[in-house]
CSV table of C-alpha atoms and ligand atoms in Angstrom, one decimal:
chain,number,residue,atom,x,y,z
B,1,MET,CA,62.9,-48.3,-42.0
B,2,ASN,CA,62.0,-45.8,-39.2
B,3,ILE,CA,61.8,-42.1,-40.0
B,4,ALA,CA,61.8,-39.1,-37.7
B,5,VAL,CA,59.7,-36.2,-38.9
B,6,LEU,CA,60.5,-32.9,-37.1
B,7,GLY,CA,60.4,-29.2,-37.4
B,8,ALA,CA,63.3,-27.4,-39.0
B,9,GLN,CA,62.2,-23.9,-37.9
B,10,TRP,CA,60.3,-22.4,-35.0
B,11,GLY,CA,57.4,-24.9,-35.0
B,12,ASP,CA,54.1,-24.8,-36.9
B,13,GLU,CA,55.9,-25.9,-40.0
B,14,GLY,CA,52.9,-28.1,-41.1
B,15,LYS,CA,54.3,-31.3,-39.5
B,16,GLY,CA,50.7,-32.5,-38.9
B,17,LYS,CA,49.9,-32.7,-42.6
B,18,ILE,CA,53.2,-34.4,-43.5
B,19,VAL,CA,52.9,-36.9,-40.7
B,20,ASP,CA,49.3,-37.6,-41.7
B,21,LEU,CA,50.3,-38.0,-45.3
B,22,LEU,CA,53.1,-40.5,-44.5
B,23,THR,CA,51.3,-42.5,-41.8
B,24,PRO,CA,49.9,-45.1,-44.2
B,25,HIS,CA,53.5,-46.3,-44.7
B,26,PHE,CA,54.0,-47.0,-41.0
B,27,GLY,CA,52.5,-49.2,-38.3
B,28,VAL,CA,53.3,-47.0,-35.3
B,29,VAL,CA,53.5,-43.2,-34.9
B,30,ALA,CA,55.3,-42.1,-31.8
B,31,ARG,CA,55.6,-38.7,-30.1
B,32,TYR,CA,58.6,-38.1,-28.0
B,33,GLN,CA,58.4,-34.7,-26.3
B,34,GLY,CA,56.2,-31.6,-25.6
B,35,GLY,CA,52.7,-31.6,-24.3
B,36,HIS,CA,49.3,-30.4,-25.4
B,37,ASN,CA,50.9,-27.1,-26.4
B,38,ALA,CA,51.5,-28.7,-29.8
B,39,GLY,CA,48.7,-28.2,-32.3
B,40,HIS,CA,48.6,-30.3,-35.3
B,41,THR,CA,46.0,-29.2,-37.8
B,42,VAL,CA,45.0,-31.9,-40.3
B,43,TYR,CA,42.3,-31.7,-43.0
B,44,VAL,CA,40.9,-35.0,-44.2
B,45,HIS,CA,38.3,-34.6,-47.0
B,46,GLY,CA,37.7,-31.0,-45.9
B,47,LYS,CA,37.1,-32.0,-42.3
B,48,LYS,CA,39.4,-30.2,-39.8
B,49,PHE,CA,41.1,-32.1,-36.9
B,50,VAL,CA,43.3,-30.3,-34.4
B,51,LEU,CA,45.3,-32.8,-32.3
B,52,HIS,CA,47.4,-31.5,-29.4
B,53,LEU,CA,48.6,-34.6,-27.6
B,54,ILE,CA,47.7,-37.8,-29.5
B,55,PRO,CA,49.7,-38.3,-32.6
B,56,SER,CA,47.8,-37.6,-35.8
B,57,GLY,CA,48.4,-41.2,-36.8
B,58,ILE,CA,45.3,-42.0,-34.8
B,59,LEU,CA,43.2,-40.8,-37.8
B,60,HIS,CA,44.3,-43.9,-39.7
B,61,PRO,CA,42.6,-47.1,-38.8
B,62,GLY,CA,45.0,-49.8,-37.7
B,63,VAL,CA,47.9,-47.5,-36.8
B,64,ARG,CA,49.1,-47.6,-33.3
B,65,CYS,CA,50.0,-44.4,-31.6
B,66,VAL,CA,52.5,-43.8,-28.8
B,67,ILE,CA,53.0,-41.1,-26.3
B,68,GLY,CA,56.6,-41.5,-25.0
B,69,ASN,CA,58.1,-40.9,-21.6
B,70,GLY,CA,59.5,-37.6,-22.9
B,71,VAL,CA,56.0,-36.2,-23.3
B,72,VAL,CA,54.2,-34.5,-20.4
B,73,VAL,CA,50.6,-35.5,-20.1
B,74,ASP,CA,47.7,-33.5,-18.8
B,75,PRO,CA,45.1,-36.2,-18.2
B,76,GLN,CA,42.2,-33.8,-18.7
B,77,ALA,CA,43.5,-32.6,-22.1
B,78,LEU,CA,44.1,-36.3,-23.0
B,79,PHE,CA,40.5,-37.3,-22.2
B,80,THR,CA,39.1,-34.2,-24.0
B,81,GLU,CA,41.0,-35.2,-27.1
B,82,ILE,CA,39.9,-38.9,-26.9
B,83,ASP,CA,36.2,-37.8,-26.4
B,84,GLU,CA,36.5,-35.3,-29.3
B,85,LEU,CA,37.9,-38.0,-31.6
B,86,ALA,CA,35.1,-40.3,-30.6
B,87,ARG,CA,32.5,-37.6,-31.4
B,88,LEU,CA,34.1,-37.3,-34.9
B,89,GLY,CA,33.8,-41.1,-35.3
B,90,ILE,CA,37.4,-42.1,-34.5
B,91,GLU,CA,37.8,-44.7,-31.8
B,92,VAL,CA,41.1,-44.6,-30.0
B,93,GLY,CA,40.4,-48.1,-28.6
B,94,ASP,CA,43.6,-50.0,-27.8
B,95,ARG,CA,45.6,-48.3,-30.5
B,96,LEU,CA,47.0,-45.8,-28.0
B,97,VAL,CA,49.9,-46.5,-25.6
B,98,ILE,CA,51.1,-43.9,-23.1
B,99,SER,CA,54.4,-44.5,-21.4
B,100,GLU,CA,54.2,-45.4,-17.8
B,101,LYS,CA,57.2,-43.2,-17.3
B,102,ALA,CA,55.6,-40.1,-18.8
B,103,HIS,CA,55.3,-37.2,-16.3
B,104,LEU,CA,51.9,-35.7,-15.5
B,105,ILE,CA,50.8,-32.1,-15.7
B,106,LEU,CA,48.9,-31.3,-12.6
B,107,PRO,CA,46.6,-28.3,-11.9
B,108,TYR,CA,49.3,-26.5,-9.9
B,109,HIS,CA,51.6,-26.6,-12.9
B,110,ARG,CA,49.1,-24.5,-14.9
B,111,GLU,CA,48.9,-21.9,-12.1
B,112,LEU,CA,52.7,-21.8,-11.8
B,113,ASP,CA,53.0,-21.3,-15.6
B,114,VAL,CA,50.7,-18.2,-15.5
B,115,LEU,CA,52.4,-16.9,-12.4
B,116,SER,CA,55.9,-17.3,-13.9
B,117,GLU,CA,55.0,-15.5,-17.1
B,118,ALA,CA,53.3,-12.6,-15.1
B,119,ARG,CA,56.5,-12.3,-13.0
B,120,ARG,CA,58.7,-12.1,-16.0
B,121,GLY,CA,56.7,-9.1,-17.3
B,122,GLU,CA,58.5,-7.7,-20.3
B,123,ARG,CA,60.9,-10.7,-20.4
B,124,ARG,CA,58.0,-13.2,-20.8
B,125,ILE,CA,58.7,-16.3,-22.9
B,126,GLY,CA,55.2,-16.3,-24.5
B,127,THR,CA,54.3,-19.8,-23.3
B,128,THR,CA,50.9,-21.3,-23.9
B,129,SER,CA,50.4,-21.3,-20.1
B,130,ARG,CA,49.3,-25.0,-20.0
B,131,GLY,CA,51.7,-26.0,-17.3
B,132,ILE,CA,54.2,-27.7,-19.6
B,133,GLY,CA,57.3,-25.8,-18.4
B,134,PRO,CA,56.6,-26.3,-14.7
B,135,ALA,CA,55.8,-30.0,-15.3
B,136,TYR,CA,59.3,-30.4,-16.9
B,137,GLU,CA,60.8,-28.4,-14.0
B,138,ASP,CA,59.4,-30.9,-11.6
B,139,LYS,CA,60.7,-33.8,-13.7
B,140,ILE,CA,64.2,-32.5,-13.7
B,141,GLY,CA,63.8,-31.5,-10.0
B,142,ARG,CA,63.0,-35.1,-9.3
B,143,ARG,CA,59.6,-34.3,-7.7
B,144,GLY,CA,57.4,-35.1,-10.7
B,145,ILE,CA,54.5,-37.5,-10.7
B,146,ARG,CA,54.6,-40.1,-13.4
B,147,VAL,CA,51.8,-42.2,-15.0
B,148,CYS,CA,53.1,-45.3,-13.1
B,149,ASP,CA,52.9,-43.4,-9.8
B,150,LEU,CA,49.1,-43.5,-9.9
B,151,VAL,CA,49.1,-47.1,-8.9
B,152,ASP,CA,50.6,-46.9,-5.4
B,153,THR,CA,47.9,-44.8,-3.8
B,154,LYS,CA,49.6,-44.3,-0.4
B,155,ALA,CA,52.9,-43.1,-1.9
B,156,LEU,CA,50.9,-40.9,-4.3
B,157,ALA,CA,49.0,-39.3,-1.4
B,158,ASP,CA,52.2,-38.3,0.3
B,159,GLU,CA,53.8,-37.0,-2.9
B,160,VAL,CA,50.7,-34.9,-3.8
B,161,ARG,CA,50.4,-33.5,-0.3
B,162,GLU,CA,54.0,-32.4,-0.2
B,163,ASN,CA,53.9,-30.9,-3.7
B,164,VAL,CA,50.7,-29.0,-3.2
B,165,HIS,CA,51.9,-27.7,0.1
B,166,ALA,CA,55.1,-26.4,-1.6
B,167,ARG,CA,53.1,-24.8,-4.4
B,168,ASN,CA,50.7,-23.2,-1.9
B,169,GLN,CA,53.7,-21.3,-0.5
B,170,ILE,CA,54.3,-19.8,-3.9
B,171,ILE,CA,50.7,-19.3,-5.1
B,172,LYS,CA,49.4,-17.1,-2.4
B,173,ASP,CA,45.9,-16.7,-3.6
B,174,ASN,CA,43.8,-19.5,-5.1
B,175,LYS,CA,45.4,-22.1,-2.7
B,176,MET,CA,44.8,-25.7,-3.6
B,177,ASP,CA,43.4,-28.5,-1.6
B,178,TRP,CA,45.8,-31.5,-1.9
B,179,ARG,CA,42.9,-34.0,-1.4
B,180,ALA,CA,41.0,-32.6,-4.4
B,181,VAL,CA,44.1,-32.9,-6.5
B,182,TYR,CA,44.7,-36.4,-5.2
B,183,GLU,CA,41.1,-37.6,-5.7
B,184,ARG,CA,41.1,-36.3,-9.3
B,185,LEU,CA,44.4,-38.1,-10.0
B,186,LEU,CA,43.0,-41.4,-8.7
B,187,ALA,CA,40.1,-41.1,-11.1
B,188,ASP,CA,42.4,-40.0,-13.9
B,189,GLY,CA,44.6,-43.0,-13.3
B,190,GLU,CA,41.7,-45.3,-13.4
B,191,ARG,CA,40.6,-44.1,-16.8
B,192,MET,CA,44.1,-43.9,-18.2
B,193,ARG,CA,45.1,-47.4,-17.1
B,194,ARG,CA,44.0,-49.2,-20.2
B,195,TRP,CA,46.3,-47.1,-22.3
B,196,THR,CA,49.5,-47.2,-20.3
B,197,GLY,CA,52.4,-49.5,-20.9
B,198,ASP,CA,56.1,-50.0,-21.5
B,199,VAL,CA,56.7,-47.9,-24.6
B,200,SER,CA,60.4,-48.7,-25.0
B,201,LEU,CA,59.6,-52.5,-24.9
B,202,MET,CA,56.6,-52.1,-27.2
B,203,LEU,CA,58.6,-50.3,-29.8
B,204,ALA,CA,61.5,-52.8,-29.6
B,205,GLU,CA,59.0,-55.6,-30.1
B,206,ALA,CA,57.4,-53.8,-33.0
B,207,MET,CA,60.8,-53.2,-34.7
B,208,GLN,CA,61.6,-56.9,-34.2
B,209,GLN,CA,58.5,-57.8,-36.0
B,210,GLY,CA,59.4,-55.5,-38.9
B,211,THR,CA,56.9,-52.8,-38.1
B,212,ARG,CA,57.9,-49.4,-39.3
B,213,ILE,CA,57.9,-46.5,-36.8
B,214,LEU,CA,57.3,-42.9,-37.6
B,215,VAL,CA,58.8,-40.7,-34.9
B,216,GLU,CA,57.0,-37.4,-34.6
B,217,GLY,CA,58.5,-34.2,-33.2
B,218,ALA,CA,56.5,-31.3,-31.9
B,219,GLN,CA,57.5,-27.7,-32.0
B,220,GLY,CA,60.7,-27.1,-33.9
B,221,THR,CA,64.5,-27.2,-33.7
B,222,MET,CA,64.8,-23.5,-33.0
B,223,LEU,CA,62.5,-24.0,-30.0
B,224,ASP,CA,64.6,-26.9,-28.6
B,225,ILE,CA,65.6,-26.4,-25.0
B,226,ASP,CA,69.3,-27.0,-25.8
B,227,HIS,CA,69.6,-26.0,-29.4
B,228,GLY,CA,67.0,-23.3,-29.8
B,229,THR,CA,66.9,-19.6,-29.1
B,230,TYR,CA,67.2,-20.0,-25.3
B,231,PRO,CA,65.4,-18.9,-23.1
B,232,PHE,CA,62.7,-18.3,-25.7
B,233,VAL,CA,62.2,-22.0,-26.2
B,234,THR,CA,60.0,-24.9,-25.2
B,235,SER,CA,61.0,-27.1,-22.2
B,236,SER,CA,62.0,-30.2,-24.1
B,237,ASN,CA,64.3,-31.5,-26.8
B,238,ALA,CA,62.3,-31.1,-30.0
B,239,SER,CA,65.4,-32.0,-32.1
B,240,VAL,CA,66.2,-35.6,-33.0
B,241,GLY,CA,68.1,-36.5,-29.8
B,242,GLY,CA,64.8,-36.2,-27.9
B,243,ALA,CA,63.5,-39.1,-29.9
B,244,CYS,CA,65.9,-41.5,-28.2
B,245,THR,CA,65.5,-40.2,-24.7
B,246,GLY,CA,61.8,-39.6,-25.1
B,247,LEU,CA,60.9,-43.0,-26.4
B,248,GLY,CA,63.6,-45.3,-25.0
B,249,ILE,CA,64.9,-46.2,-28.5
B,250,PRO,CA,68.6,-46.4,-29.6
B,251,PRO,CA,70.0,-43.8,-32.1
B,252,LYS,CA,70.4,-46.5,-34.7
B,253,ALA,CA,66.6,-47.2,-34.6
B,254,VAL,CA,66.2,-43.9,-36.5
B,255,HIS,CA,67.1,-44.6,-40.0
B,256,GLY,CA,66.2,-41.3,-41.6
B,257,VAL,CA,65.3,-37.7,-40.7
B,258,LEU,CA,62.8,-35.7,-42.6
B,259,GLY,CA,62.8,-32.0,-41.6
B,260,VAL,CA,59.7,-29.9,-42.2
B,261,ALA,CA,60.1,-26.3,-43.2
B,262,LYS,CA,57.7,-23.7,-44.5
B,263,ALA,CA,58.6,-21.8,-47.7
B,264,TYR,CA,58.9,-18.8,-45.4
B,265,THR,CA,59.3,-18.4,-41.6
B,266,THR,CA,57.0,-18.0,-38.7
B,267,ARG,CA,57.2,-18.0,-34.9
B,268,VAL,CA,54.7,-17.6,-32.2
B,269,GLY,CA,55.5,-15.9,-28.9
B,270,GLU,CA,58.5,-13.9,-27.9
B,271,GLY,CA,62.2,-14.3,-28.9
B,272,PRO,CA,64.4,-13.7,-31.9
B,273,LEU,CA,63.2,-14.0,-35.4
B,274,PRO,CA,65.8,-12.4,-37.6
B,275,THR,CA,63.8,-12.3,-40.9
B,276,GLU,CA,60.6,-11.0,-39.3
B,277,LEU,CA,58.6,-8.6,-41.5
B,278,HIS,CA,56.7,-5.9,-39.6
B,279,GLY,CA,54.9,-4.1,-42.4
B,280,GLU,CA,52.4,-5.0,-45.1
B,281,MET,CA,54.4,-8.0,-46.3
B,282,GLY,CA,54.3,-9.7,-42.9
B,283,GLU,CA,50.6,-9.1,-42.8
B,284,ARG,CA,50.2,-10.5,-46.3
B,285,LEU,CA,52.0,-13.7,-45.3
B,286,ARG,CA,50.0,-14.0,-42.1
B,287,GLU,CA,46.6,-13.6,-43.9
B,288,SER,CA,47.4,-15.9,-46.9
B,289,GLY,CA,49.1,-18.5,-44.7
B,290,GLN,CA,46.4,-18.2,-42.0
B,291,GLU,CA,49.2,-17.9,-39.5
B,292,TYR,CA,47.3,-18.1,-36.3
B,293,GLY,CA,48.2,-20.6,-33.6
B,294,ALA,CA,46.3,-23.9,-33.8
B,295,SER,CA,46.4,-24.2,-30.0
B,296,THR,CA,46.0,-20.6,-28.8
B,297,GLY,CA,44.7,-18.6,-31.9
B,298,ARG,CA,47.6,-16.2,-31.4
B,299,PRO,CA,48.8,-14.4,-34.5
B,300,ARG,CA,52.2,-15.8,-35.6
B,301,ARG,CA,55.1,-13.5,-36.5
B,302,CYS,CA,56.0,-13.9,-40.2
B,303,GLY,CA,59.1,-13.4,-42.3
B,304,TRP,CA,61.2,-14.6,-45.2
B,305,TYR,CA,62.8,-18.1,-45.4
B,306,ASP,CA,65.8,-18.1,-43.1
B,307,ALA,CA,68.4,-20.5,-44.6
B,308,VAL,CA,70.8,-19.9,-41.7
B,309,ALA,CA,68.2,-21.3,-39.3
B,310,VAL,CA,67.2,-24.2,-41.6
B,311,ARG,CA,70.9,-25.1,-42.3
B,312,TYR,CA,71.5,-25.2,-38.6
B,313,ALA,CA,68.5,-27.5,-38.1
B,314,VAL,CA,69.8,-29.7,-40.9
B,315,ARG,CA,73.2,-30.1,-39.1
B,316,VAL,CA,71.8,-30.6,-35.5
B,317,ASN,CA,69.3,-33.2,-36.6
B,318,GLY,CA,71.2,-34.9,-39.5
B,319,ILE,CA,68.2,-34.1,-41.7
B,320,ASP,CA,68.4,-36.1,-44.9
B,321,ALA,CA,65.7,-34.2,-46.8
B,322,LEU,CA,63.1,-31.5,-46.2
B,323,ALA,CA,59.4,-31.4,-46.8
B,324,LEU,CA,58.7,-27.8,-47.9
B,325,THR,CA,55.3,-26.7,-46.9
B,326,LYS,CA,53.0,-23.8,-47.8
B,327,LEU,CA,54.6,-23.0,-51.1
B,328,ASP,CA,51.1,-21.8,-52.3
B,329,VAL,CA,51.1,-19.0,-49.7
B,330,LEU,CA,53.7,-17.3,-51.8
B,331,ASP,CA,51.5,-17.4,-54.9
B,332,GLY,CA,51.2,-14.0,-56.6
B,333,LEU,CA,54.1,-12.2,-54.8
B,334,PRO,CA,56.2,-10.2,-57.2
B,335,SER,CA,59.4,-11.2,-55.5
B,336,ILE,CA,60.5,-13.4,-52.7
B,337,ASP,CA,63.6,-13.0,-50.4
B,338,ILE,CA,65.8,-15.7,-49.0
B,339,CYS,CA,68.0,-14.9,-46.0
B,340,THR,CA,71.5,-16.5,-46.5
B,341,GLY,CA,73.4,-14.9,-43.6
B,342,TYR,CA,73.2,-12.3,-40.9
B,343,ALA,CA,75.3,-9.0,-41.1
B,344,VAL,CA,76.7,-7.8,-37.7
B,345,GLY,CA,78.8,-4.8,-38.2
B,346,SER,CA,81.3,-5.6,-40.9
B,347,ARG,CA,80.9,-9.4,-40.4
B,348,THR,CA,78.5,-11.8,-42.0
B,349,LEU,CA,77.4,-14.7,-39.8
B,350,THR,CA,76.4,-17.9,-41.5
B,351,GLU,CA,75.8,-19.9,-38.3
B,352,PHE,CA,73.0,-19.2,-35.9
B,353,PRO,CA,74.7,-17.5,-32.8
B,354,ALA,CA,74.1,-18.9,-29.3
B,355,ASP,CA,74.1,-15.5,-27.7
B,356,LEU,CA,70.9,-13.7,-28.3
B,357,ASN,CA,72.6,-10.4,-27.7
B,358,THR,CA,74.4,-11.1,-31.0
B,359,VAL,CA,71.1,-12.0,-32.8
B,360,GLY,CA,69.5,-8.7,-31.7
B,361,PRO,CA,71.6,-6.4,-33.9
B,362,CYS,CA,71.7,-8.9,-36.8
B,363,GLU,CA,70.6,-7.6,-40.2
B,364,PRO,CA,69.5,-10.4,-42.5
B,365,VAL,CA,71.4,-10.7,-45.8
B,366,TYR,CA,68.8,-11.3,-48.5
B,367,GLU,CA,68.9,-12.4,-52.0
B,368,SER,CA,65.8,-11.6,-54.0
B,369,TRP,CA,64.1,-14.1,-56.3
B,370,PRO,CA,61.3,-13.5,-58.8
B,371,GLY,CA,57.8,-14.6,-57.8
B,372,TRP,CA,55.3,-16.5,-60.0
B,373,THR,CA,51.9,-15.5,-61.3
B,374,THR,CA,50.4,-19.0,-62.0
B,375,PRO,CA,49.1,-20.5,-58.8
B,376,THR,CA,50.9,-23.5,-57.2
B,377,ARG,CA,48.0,-24.3,-55.0
B,378,GLY,CA,47.0,-27.9,-55.4
B,379,VAL,CA,49.8,-28.8,-57.9
B,380,THR,CA,50.8,-32.5,-57.5
B,381,ARG,CA,53.6,-32.8,-60.1
B,382,PHE,CA,56.9,-30.9,-59.8
B,383,GLU,CA,57.1,-30.2,-63.5
B,384,ASP,CA,53.7,-28.5,-63.3
B,385,LEU,CA,55.0,-25.8,-60.9
B,386,PRO,CA,55.8,-22.4,-62.5
B,387,VAL,CA,59.4,-22.2,-63.5
B,388,GLU,CA,60.0,-19.4,-61.0
B,389,ALA,CA,58.7,-21.7,-58.2
B,390,ARG,CA,61.0,-24.5,-59.3
B,391,ARG,CA,64.0,-22.1,-59.3
B,392,TYR,CA,63.0,-20.8,-55.9
B,393,ILE,CA,63.0,-24.4,-54.6
B,394,ALA,CA,66.3,-25.2,-56.3
B,395,ARG,CA,67.8,-22.3,-54.5
B,396,LEU,CA,66.3,-23.2,-51.2
B,397,GLU,CA,67.9,-26.7,-51.6
B,398,GLU,CA,71.3,-25.1,-52.3
B,399,VAL,CA,71.2,-22.7,-49.3
B,400,SER,CA,69.7,-25.2,-46.9
B,401,GLY,CA,72.1,-28.0,-47.8
B,402,VAL,CA,69.5,-30.8,-48.5
B,403,PRO,CA,67.0,-31.7,-51.1
B,404,MET,CA,63.3,-30.9,-50.9
B,405,ALA,CA,61.8,-34.4,-51.2
B,406,ILE,CA,58.3,-33.3,-50.6
B,407,VAL,CA,56.6,-30.0,-51.6
B,408,SER,CA,53.2,-29.2,-50.0
B,409,THR,CA,50.9,-27.0,-52.1
B,410,GLY,CA,47.8,-26.9,-50.0
B,411,THR,CA,46.2,-28.1,-46.7
B,412,ASP,CA,44.8,-31.4,-48.1
B,413,ARG,CA,46.7,-34.7,-48.3
B,414,THR,CA,46.2,-34.7,-52.0
B,415,GLU,CA,47.8,-31.3,-52.5
B,416,THR,CA,51.3,-32.6,-52.3
B,417,ILE,CA,54.3,-33.3,-54.6
B,418,ILE,CA,56.4,-36.3,-53.6
B,419,ARG,CA,59.5,-36.3,-55.7
B,420,ARG,CA,60.3,-39.8,-56.9
B,421,ASP,CA,63.9,-38.7,-57.7
B,422,SER,CA,64.5,-38.0,-54.0
B,423,ILE,CA,65.2,-40.1,-50.9
B,424,ALA,CA,61.5,-40.2,-50.4
B,425,ALA,CA,61.4,-42.8,-53.1
B,426,GLN,CA,63.6,-45.1,-50.9
B,427,TRP,CA,61.7,-44.4,-47.8
B,428,PHE,CA,58.2,-44.7,-49.3
B,429,PRO,CA,58.6,-46.9,-52.4
B,430,ASP,CA,54.9,-47.6,-52.7
B,431,VAL,CA,54.0,-44.0,-52.4
B,432,SER,CA,50.5,-43.4,-53.9
B,433,VAL,CA,50.5,-39.7,-54.3
B,434,SER,CA,51.1,-38.6,-57.9
B,435,ALA,CA,54.7,-37.6,-58.3
B,436,VAL,CA,57.4,-36.7,-60.7
A,501,LIG,P1,52.4,-28.2,-37.2
A,501,LIG,O1,52.3,-27.9,-35.7
A,501,LIG,O2,53.8,-28.2,-37.6
A,501,LIG,O3,51.6,-29.4,-37.6
A,501,LIG,O4,51.7,-27.0,-37.9
A,501,LIG,P2,50.2,-26.4,-37.7
A,501,LIG,O5,49.3,-27.5,-37.9
A,501,LIG,O6,50.2,-25.6,-36.5
A,501,LIG,O7,50.2,-25.4,-38.9
A,501,LIG,C1,50.2,-25.7,-40.1
A,501,LIG,C2,49.0,-25.1,-40.8
A,501,LIG,O8,49.3,-25.0,-42.1
A,501,LIG,C3,47.8,-26.0,-40.7
A,501,LIG,O9,46.6,-25.2,-40.7
A,501,LIG,C4,47.8,-26.8,-42.0
A,501,LIG,O10,46.6,-27.2,-42.5
A,501,LIG,C5,48.4,-25.8,-42.9
A,501,LIG,N1,49.2,-26.3,-44.0
A,501,LIG,C6,50.1,-27.3,-44.0
A,501,LIG,N2,50.6,-27.5,-45.2
A,501,LIG,C7,50.1,-26.5,-46.0
A,501,LIG,C8,50.3,-26.1,-47.4
A,501,LIG,O11,51.1,-26.6,-48.1
A,501,LIG,N3,49.6,-25.0,-47.8
A,501,LIG,C9,48.7,-24.3,-47.0
A,501,LIG,N4,48.1,-23.2,-47.5
A,501,LIG,N5,48.5,-24.7,-45.7
A,501,LIG,C10,49.2,-25.7,-45.3
């Protein structure tokens, strides 16, 4: 049974920890979109790993990891990550397969990213300026360079010359020498060769042999290029449809969808966040939750749990169950709010609007729930949670429309509740984490 694990909010939901926790039940972990703007933080026995491009499954010996065609690859970022893993004692070896159809991020994409944000001024998106958006623009514009293009050196030279020339018209200062870009690419291609392959075929063969695949999303549904808060979104499909196009697998190959949602809401960068808290409470969530970007260190905007957004993500992705993370961050709060709708004038919206001009004047409709005084941090059995925390979760299940199969109560793998009475028991029957 193959499962997709993806973000049900604005990214940074703690997917890294959940994927890492579930990986022992799978033979392959596959990423389908995004680039090295993702930042999965995983703690294993107190040791911190931040993975940007390579699926966190790589931390588990014997697990194969896939970077699908839907991902944009910066070769330098890839090599840095491989070298860093080696330094920490983890050999990538032949466990990594990068799709030969994946598009590359080239030096001019980074320059264009910075330039485009500067041009937007007040209307900036808040990108990580790593060239991801411009690389996707070139992909859609049919002038991108793919991993497999690094083989035909003559055609590559022509392509690079043309592309760099076009970029030099836009980037007036800091002009690029196409030869330097080309030489670098040749060297990158040489090093990358051992890891490149036909991902769609490899996954089909793995499935035929009965190997389970965990499909890993980056960012979150509300940052999806089509279904997110456009234009304040990422340049790819973070929602489940991206898994099929970004890996070359059919929809029926995804047997279950596990959404990941924080017990509150955060977002990094610009764009709407209806439940954002500006005062002391926002600061309190940021500090307790250590809400600073894993990739950029930027402080994340924080707010209460937004059930409108999560319910929307449940629908768009067909989420069967949620993994609720960071419950412990709410420890000690006297009361906790849940947003169940948005008030606009005399109307209450219960669906996330497409038009951001509608989101702007929205006032979240809150219901208030009592907090708990006994810490939830590190709790591994559902019945050991304070009764108020259990009630809070039960209410989140009602307003989100799906059960919370997993509850995360800390950064470590062991600080997790897997509920045996949930769908997780079917997906992971041999689950080793202590559970209800
Ligand atoms: P991702 O991109 O969705 O993987 O999220 P990030 O890795 O950027 O952010 C999640 C952060 O929250 C990481 O630092 C995790 O170690 C941490 N985290 C995950 N689950 C929990 C939890 O249940 N409690 C606490 N306190 N931290 C958690």
